Amino acid sequence: AVDPQTITTTILADPEGSALEGSVTAIPARIVGVEVDGSAQVETSGNTDVPAIKARGVAAFTNLIPDQVTIPAGTIVRTSAAQPVRFVTLEDTTLPGDINATVAIPIEAIEPGFEGNLPSNRINQVEGPLSPRIGVTNPEPSRGGDVASVPAVSQDDQDRVRALVLQNLQQRAFAEMQTDPFIALLDSEFIPIDSLAVVLVQTEDYSGFVGQEADTLSLNMRVVVQGVAINEVTAREVVYLQLADQVGSGFQIDPETLVFRRGETVEIDDQRRVTFVMQGAGEVTPIIDASEVRRLLRGLPPNEALATLDRVLPLAAPPQIETWPRFWPLMPLVPARIQIETGSNQ
């Protein structure tokens, strides 16, 4: 009789071999690795305020000499602070030739942003050759300097682009491991994708830092990726031995019916040991001692021989006996003249 048998078991593949001794389900494995590099880019999702609008005001110039003074557009005036705020005049103007004569000229901050919004009387210096000839102040506050919100790099952007690059690098590493001549992966070996891990980051260069104004963020990385190579033939041997343990005395697994299937990865521990599922199936058939069968059947009438076969053997189908010549009433007396055929050798 043919009895299908199946088994599902977990196999532990151990690169260091510490779990192999005394275990019937542990097999050796090896660590393999490649160096890969790559990049990716994402749109930024953060925001930051940047100076955008320049403050404006009016500067009052005072003549310090008895001659006319021409004040051209673009003349620079500033505060006297350690980090001075500078403005430029916006039009050409002539200061009358009298000491203490004054004239008002519109001015604009050189740099945009809030720093150009000054209280009155903060501007007090003229830059350039006109400095000894005229004085300056701002009788009214300057106003209008402002900022604008623009796209910027966020921490989430750095995390996203890093995850994307690492995913791409692991996929590339997995492909290279299949053909790398130094790894020399055997046809019977496989590398669980879950066993891949970045073990060394050699370079990690972002195009921008958190808070920096940018529409996009890119990242270049070079890393070393390792995986665990497992020989499936060894795993199949474990499954076969467990199948054989299920078979009772007097029975055997037909090797031509064996089927193996590798299942999912269950766990990868901190020692890089991989636990995965393996399944096996095969047909169990009785072990027929042909010499003993011949001895039992010799000299019997065919109907008694059929009954004997039914009684002593676990048959999947009724036996058949053919004699030659067909009219001969007995099985041969010489055992060697009895030919036995089973379902596995027909």
Tab-separated table of C-alpha atoms in Angstrom:
chain	number	residue	atom	x	y	z
A	1	ALA	CA	0.000	0.000	0.000
A	2	VAL	CA	1.129	3.557	-0.720
A	3	ASP	CA	0.840	5.871	2.279
A	4	PRO	CA	1.709	9.554	1.705
A	5	GLN	CA	3.646	11.119	4.571
A	6	THR	CA	4.290	14.828	5.176
A	7	ILE	CA	6.272	16.748	7.754
A	8	THR	CA	6.800	20.413	8.596
A	9	THR	CA	9.777	21.376	10.709
A	10	THR	CA	11.898	24.388	11.610
A	11	ILE	CA	15.574	24.419	10.729
A	12	LEU	CA	18.200	26.512	12.512
A	13	ALA	CA	21.028	27.641	10.219
A	14	ASP	CA	23.982	28.658	12.386
A	15	PRO	CA	26.933	30.569	10.828
A	16	GLU	CA	29.057	30.139	13.963
A	17	GLY	CA	28.184	26.488	14.518
A	18	SER	CA	27.519	26.903	18.235
A	19	ALA	CA	24.075	25.277	17.952
A	20	LEU	CA	25.126	22.288	15.859
A	21	GLU	CA	26.345	19.950	18.574
A	22	GLY	CA	23.588	17.702	19.862
A	23	SER	CA	20.894	19.183	17.621
A	24	VAL	CA	19.108	17.260	14.901
A	25	THR	CA	17.560	20.353	13.315
A	26	ALA	CA	20.584	22.682	13.219
A	27	ILE	CA	22.721	22.977	10.106
A	28	PRO	CA	25.820	25.033	9.279
A	29	ALA	CA	25.660	28.285	7.312
A	30	ARG	CA	28.096	30.983	6.246
A	31	ILE	CA	28.184	34.781	6.318
A	32	VAL	CA	28.631	36.472	2.926
A	33	GLY	CA	28.960	40.173	2.177
A	34	VAL	CA	29.403	42.790	-0.537
A	35	GLU	CA	30.144	46.517	-0.659
A	36	VAL	CA	27.573	48.632	-2.520
A	37	ASP	CA	26.855	52.324	-3.002
A	38	GLY	CA	23.868	54.300	-4.196
A	39	SER	CA	21.745	57.398	-3.777
A	40	ALA	CA	18.156	58.570	-3.638
A	41	GLN	CA	16.251	61.842	-3.557
A	42	VAL	CA	13.004	62.947	-1.910
A	43	GLU	CA	11.009	66.161	-1.856
A	44	THR	CA	11.368	68.051	1.392
A	45	SER	CA	8.403	68.336	3.735
A	46	GLY	CA	9.674	70.876	6.272
A	47	ASN	CA	9.447	74.660	6.319
A	48	THR	CA	11.670	77.474	7.507
A	49	ASP	CA	11.463	81.250	7.581
A	50	VAL	CA	14.020	83.115	5.475
A	51	PRO	CA	14.547	86.857	5.081
A	52	ALA	CA	12.528	87.933	2.056
A	53	ILE	CA	11.445	91.594	2.152
A	54	LYS	CA	13.761	94.569	2.706
A	55	ALA	CA	12.899	97.272	5.207
A	56	ARG	CA	12.545	100.862	4.018
A	57	GLY	CA	12.750	104.222	5.699
A	58	VAL	CA	14.060	107.781	5.392
A	59	ALA	CA	17.552	109.030	6.191
A	60	ALA	CA	18.146	112.644	7.180
A	61	PHE	CA	21.537	113.920	5.971
A	62	THR	CA	23.248	116.966	7.506
A	63	ASN	CA	25.932	119.002	5.715
A	64	LEU	CA	29.113	119.325	7.786
A	65	ILE	CA	30.898	121.713	5.345
A	66	PRO	CA	29.967	125.018	3.672
A	67	ASP	CA	29.881	123.511	0.179
A	68	GLN	CA	27.194	121.628	-1.739
A	69	VAL	CA	27.457	117.876	-1.448
A	70	THR	CA	26.057	115.489	-4.048
A	71	ILE	CA	24.729	112.294	-2.474
A	72	PRO	CA	24.373	109.699	-5.249
A	73	ALA	CA	21.869	106.849	-5.178
A	74	GLY	CA	23.502	103.791	-3.653
A	75	THR	CA	25.294	105.683	-0.907
A	76	ILE	CA	25.612	103.338	2.063
A	77	VAL	CA	24.635	104.335	5.590
A	78	ARG	CA	24.673	102.114	8.645
A	79	THR	CA	24.331	101.644	12.360
A	80	SER	CA	27.383	101.625	14.616
A	81	ALA	CA	26.603	98.264	16.230
A	82	ALA	CA	29.144	95.434	16.311
A	83	GLN	CA	27.177	93.850	13.468
A	84	PRO	CA	25.996	96.957	11.633
A	85	VAL	CA	22.769	97.099	9.632
A	86	ARG	CA	23.355	98.752	6.266
A	87	PHE	CA	21.017	100.718	4.001
A	88	VAL	CA	21.428	102.360	0.582
A	89	THR	CA	19.957	105.578	-0.676
A	90	LEU	CA	17.412	105.167	-3.455
A	91	GLU	CA	17.851	108.463	-5.363
A	92	ASP	CA	20.409	111.130	-6.230
A	93	THR	CA	20.204	114.220	-4.045
A	94	THR	CA	22.231	117.425	-3.578
A	95	LEU	CA	22.739	118.747	-0.083
A	96	PRO	CA	22.689	122.608	0.024
A	97	GLY	CA	26.079	124.306	0.644
A	98	ASP	CA	25.387	125.447	4.166
A	99	ILE	CA	26.669	123.919	7.372
A	100	ASN	CA	23.835	122.028	9.121
A	101	ALA	CA	21.721	122.049	5.960
A	102	THR	CA	19.599	118.899	5.820
A	103	VAL	CA	17.881	116.745	3.261
A	104	ALA	CA	15.717	113.611	3.565
A	105	ILE	CA	16.376	110.676	1.227
A	106	PRO	CA	14.481	107.334	1.022
A	107	ILE	CA	16.627	104.359	1.935
A	108	GLU	CA	16.328	100.568	1.724
A	109	ALA	CA	18.053	97.879	3.769
A	110	ILE	CA	20.734	95.967	1.906
A	111	GLU	CA	19.678	92.670	3.481
A	112	PRO	CA	16.052	91.495	3.693
A	113	GLY	CA	14.397	90.450	6.924
A	114	PHE	CA	13.512	91.718	10.347
A	115	GLU	CA	16.970	93.124	11.085
A	116	GLY	CA	16.225	96.108	8.859
A	117	ASN	CA	13.324	97.190	11.079
A	118	LEU	CA	15.158	99.780	13.196
A	119	PRO	CA	13.972	102.250	15.821
A	120	SER	CA	14.547	105.920	15.104
A	121	ASN	CA	18.020	107.443	15.406
A	122	ARG	CA	19.895	104.153	15.041
A	123	ILE	CA	21.503	104.965	11.693
A	124	ASN	CA	24.473	107.240	12.400
A	125	GLN	CA	27.321	106.552	9.966
A	126	VAL	CA	28.024	107.155	6.282
A	127	GLU	CA	30.380	104.807	4.481
A	128	GLY	CA	32.821	105.901	1.830
A	129	PRO	CA	34.424	109.264	0.868
A	130	LEU	CA	31.376	111.289	1.921
A	131	SER	CA	31.762	110.244	5.557
A	132	PRO	CA	33.736	113.350	6.751
A	133	ARG	CA	31.459	115.747	4.842
A	134	ILE	CA	27.968	114.717	5.923
A	135	GLY	CA	26.180	113.268	8.927
A	136	VAL	CA	23.144	110.993	8.925
A	137	THR	CA	20.361	109.679	11.109
A	138	ASN	CA	16.916	108.119	10.708
A	139	PRO	CA	14.314	110.319	12.389
A	140	GLU	CA	11.620	107.677	11.992
A	141	PRO	CA	11.773	103.887	12.384
A	142	SER	CA	12.435	101.825	9.281
A	143	ARG	CA	9.730	99.277	8.554
A	144	GLY	CA	8.603	96.479	6.261
A	145	GLY	CA	11.437	93.982	6.674
A	146	ASP	CA	9.894	90.518	6.725
A	147	VAL	CA	10.461	86.797	6.197
A	148	ALA	CA	8.797	84.163	4.000
A	149	SER	CA	8.135	80.490	4.690
A	150	VAL	CA	9.996	78.232	2.248
A	151	PRO	CA	10.497	74.456	1.892
A	152	ALA	CA	13.238	73.080	4.110
A	153	VAL	CA	14.832	69.812	5.181
A	154	SER	CA	13.168	68.080	8.134
A	155	GLN	CA	14.355	65.170	10.259
A	156	ASP	CA	11.596	63.090	8.710
A	157	ASP	CA	13.042	63.847	5.263
A	158	GLN	CA	16.452	62.574	6.320
A	159	ASP	CA	14.878	59.453	7.825
A	160	ARG	CA	12.813	58.809	4.667
A	161	VAL	CA	15.652	59.212	2.200
A	162	ARG	CA	17.943	57.072	4.370
A	163	ALA	CA	15.377	54.266	4.542
A	164	LEU	CA	14.924	54.471	0.757
A	165	VAL	CA	18.660	54.320	0.068
A	166	LEU	CA	19.171	51.394	2.452
A	167	GLN	CA	16.283	49.488	0.878
A	168	ASN	CA	17.768	50.007	-2.587
A	169	LEU	CA	21.247	49.045	-1.414
A	170	GLN	CA	20.031	45.832	0.200
A	171	GLN	CA	18.224	44.874	-3.003
A	172	ARG	CA	21.357	45.592	-5.030
A	173	ALA	CA	23.509	43.675	-2.552
A	174	PHE	CA	21.164	40.684	-2.714
A	175	ALA	CA	21.469	40.614	-6.512
A	176	GLU	CA	25.269	40.935	-6.411
A	177	MET	CA	25.584	38.138	-3.851
A	178	GLN	CA	24.063	35.715	-6.357
A	179	THR	CA	26.899	36.239	-8.849
A	180	ASP	CA	29.853	37.578	-6.854
A	181	PRO	CA	32.852	35.326	-7.660
A	182	PHE	CA	34.329	35.771	-4.186
A	183	ILE	CA	31.108	34.542	-2.582
A	184	ALA	CA	30.771	31.702	-5.131
A	185	LEU	CA	27.218	30.851	-4.128
A	186	LEU	CA	26.412	27.203	-4.818
A	187	ASP	CA	23.348	26.209	-6.835
A	188	SER	CA	22.006	24.551	-3.704
A	189	GLU	CA	22.560	27.617	-1.494
A	190	PHE	CA	20.053	30.370	-0.835
A	191	ILE	CA	20.225	33.667	1.044
A	192	PRO	CA	17.052	34.634	2.931
A	193	ILE	CA	16.282	38.253	2.085
A	194	ASP	CA	15.449	38.793	5.756
A	195	SER	CA	19.017	37.870	6.724
A	196	LEU	CA	20.489	40.905	4.951
A	197	ALA	CA	21.917	43.547	7.275
A	198	VAL	CA	24.033	46.669	6.855
A	199	VAL	CA	27.078	45.996	9.024
A	200	LEU	CA	29.217	49.006	8.075
A	201	VAL	CA	28.395	52.504	6.791
A	202	GLN	CA	31.458	53.862	4.995
A	203	THR	CA	29.979	57.122	3.689
A	204	GLU	CA	26.690	58.913	4.345
A	205	ASP	CA	26.448	62.322	2.652
A	206	TYR	CA	23.230	64.375	2.750
A	207	SER	CA	22.743	67.302	0.390
A	208	GLY	CA	21.305	69.411	3.224
A	209	PHE	CA	21.046	69.595	6.999
A	210	VAL	CA	17.852	69.750	9.054
A	211	GLY	CA	16.351	73.229	8.771
A	212	GLN	CA	18.217	74.124	5.579
A	213	GLU	CA	16.193	75.713	2.789
A	214	ALA	CA	15.759	73.155	-0.019
A	215	ASP	CA	13.086	71.758	-2.318
A	216	THR	CA	14.675	68.305	-2.410
A	217	LEU	CA	17.032	66.236	-0.281
A	218	SER	CA	19.430	63.647	-1.655
A	219	LEU	CA	21.664	61.124	0.074
A	220	ASN	CA	24.693	59.179	-1.128
A	221	MET	CA	25.761	56.114	0.842
A	222	ARG	CA	28.397	53.405	0.612
A	223	VAL	CA	27.816	50.419	2.882
A	224	VAL	CA	28.788	46.812	3.494
A	225	VAL	CA	25.822	44.428	3.452
A	226	GLN	CA	26.012	40.893	4.808
A	227	GLY	CA	23.654	37.941	4.512
A	228	VAL	CA	23.496	34.300	5.582
A	229	ALA	CA	24.027	31.639	2.897
A	230	ILE	CA	22.299	28.321	3.652
A	231	ASN	CA	22.693	25.031	1.803
A	232	GLU	CA	19.188	23.706	1.124
A	233	VAL	CA	20.505	20.208	0.434
A	234	THR	CA	21.602	19.995	4.069
A	235	ALA	CA	18.193	21.227	5.202
A	236	ARG	CA	16.499	18.598	3.039
A	237	GLU	CA	18.595	15.896	4.670
A	238	VAL	CA	17.230	16.969	8.067
A	239	VAL	CA	13.665	16.793	6.756
A	240	TYR	CA	14.276	13.399	5.153
A	241	LEU	CA	15.615	11.959	8.405
A	242	GLN	CA	12.529	13.197	10.249
A	243	LEU	CA	10.297	11.677	7.572
A	244	ALA	CA	12.158	8.390	7.900
A	245	ASP	CA	11.593	8.420	11.670
A	246	GLN	CA	7.842	8.473	11.022
A	247	VAL	CA	7.988	5.339	8.895
A	248	GLY	CA	7.400	2.067	10.719
A	249	SER	CA	9.492	-1.065	10.500
A	250	GLY	CA	9.128	-2.868	7.188
A	251	PHE	CA	8.338	0.305	5.237
A	252	GLN	CA	10.384	2.752	3.205
A	253	ILE	CA	10.052	6.178	1.577
A	254	ASP	CA	10.047	6.022	-2.185
A	255	PRO	CA	12.877	8.454	-3.088
A	256	GLU	CA	11.300	9.233	-6.452
A	257	THR	CA	8.230	10.695	-4.735
A	258	LEU	CA	10.073	13.026	-2.358
A	259	VAL	CA	9.050	16.694	-2.549
A	260	PHE	CA	10.593	19.501	-0.490
A	261	ARG	CA	9.457	23.085	-0.027
A	262	ARG	CA	11.182	25.910	1.794
A	263	GLY	CA	8.870	28.084	3.888
A	264	GLU	CA	9.144	31.491	5.494
A	265	THR	CA	11.880	32.773	7.751
A	266	VAL	CA	10.716	32.604	11.362
A	267	GLU	CA	13.493	34.420	13.199
A	268	ILE	CA	16.979	35.857	12.849
A	269	ASP	CA	18.659	36.310	16.213
A	270	ASP	CA	21.479	38.646	17.223
A	271	GLN	CA	24.034	35.930	16.387
A	272	ARG	CA	22.780	35.924	12.767
A	273	ARG	CA	21.272	32.446	13.218
A	274	VAL	CA	18.350	31.919	10.845
A	275	THR	CA	15.327	29.829	11.801
A	276	PHE	CA	13.175	28.887	8.810
A	277	VAL	CA	10.441	26.423	7.894
A	278	MET	CA	11.014	23.348	5.727
A	279	GLN	CA	8.369	20.922	4.508
A	280	GLY	CA	8.824	17.462	3.075
A	281	ALA	CA	6.508	14.835	1.626
A	282	GLY	CA	6.907	11.377	0.166
A	283	GLU	CA	5.103	8.110	-0.410
A	284	VAL	CA	5.707	5.282	2.049
A	285	THR	CA	5.729	1.786	0.575
A	286	PRO	CA	6.324	-1.595	2.202
A	287	ILE	CA	9.718	-3.201	1.927
A	288	ILE	CA	9.106	-6.403	-0.029
A	289	ASP	CA	11.586	-9.251	0.485
A	290	ALA	CA	11.437	-10.782	-2.969
A	291	SER	CA	13.304	-13.937	-1.903
A	292	GLU	CA	10.840	-14.585	0.921
A	293	VAL	CA	7.854	-13.997	-1.390
A	294	ARG	CA	9.232	-16.496	-3.918
A	295	ARG	CA	9.738	-19.039	-1.165
A	296	LEU	CA	6.132	-18.639	0.021
A	297	LEU	CA	4.639	-18.946	-3.458
A	298	ARG	CA	6.646	-21.782	-5.023
A	299	GLY	CA	4.570	-24.813	-5.937
A	300	LEU	CA	1.218	-23.254	-4.929
A	301	PRO	CA	-1.831	-23.163	-7.168
A	302	PRO	CA	-2.379	-19.595	-8.461
A	303	ASN	CA	-5.527	-19.021	-6.336
A	304	GLU	CA	-3.665	-20.039	-3.162
A	305	ALA	CA	-0.726	-17.872	-4.189
A	306	LEU	CA	-3.076	-14.877	-4.548
A	307	ALA	CA	-4.544	-15.507	-1.114
A	308	THR	CA	-1.060	-15.769	0.370
A	309	LEU	CA	-0.044	-12.437	-1.147
A	310	ASP	CA	-3.188	-10.770	0.252
A	311	ARG	CA	-2.481	-12.222	3.672
A	312	VAL	CA	1.204	-11.466	4.113
A	313	LEU	CA	1.652	-8.187	2.205
A	314	PRO	CA	0.014	-4.724	2.667
A	315	LEU	CA	-1.061	-4.319	-0.941
A	316	ALA	CA	-2.530	-1.175	-2.496
A	317	ALA	CA	-4.407	-3.213	-5.140
A	318	PRO	CA	-5.362	-6.858	-5.692
A	319	PRO	CA	-2.363	-8.894	-6.843
A	320	GLN	CA	-2.191	-10.537	-10.240
A	321	ILE	CA	-0.461	-13.774	-11.222
A	322	GLU	CA	0.398	-14.899	-14.721
A	323	THR	CA	1.769	-18.395	-15.419
A	324	TRP	CA	3.479	-19.738	-18.480
A	325	PRO	CA	2.208	-21.648	-20.137
A	326	ARG	CA	-1.149	-20.235	-19.091
A	327	PHE	CA	-2.747	-23.622	-18.420
A	328	TRP	CA	-0.031	-24.632	-15.943
A	329	PRO	CA	-1.785	-25.288	-12.580
A	330	LEU	CA	1.074	-24.535	-10.191
A	331	MET	CA	3.606	-21.841	-9.434
A	332	PRO	CA	7.173	-22.829	-10.369
A	333	LEU	CA	8.965	-25.018	-7.852
A	334	VAL	CA	12.247	-23.226	-8.523
A	335	PRO	CA	12.060	-19.800	-6.796
A	336	ALA	CA	14.368	-18.210	-9.344
A	337	ARG	CA	11.706	-18.785	-12.013
A	338	ILE	CA	9.190	-16.592	-10.161
A	339	GLN	CA	9.414	-12.978	-11.339
A	340	ILE	CA	8.030	-10.288	-9.012
A	341	GLU	CA	6.918	-6.852	-10.163
A	342	THR	CA	5.669	-4.066	-7.906
A	343	GLY	CA	4.122	-0.712	-8.647
A	344	SER	CA	7.474	0.985	-8.135
A	345	ASN	CA	9.321	-1.041	-10.778
A	346	GLN	CA	6.687	-1.595	-13.423
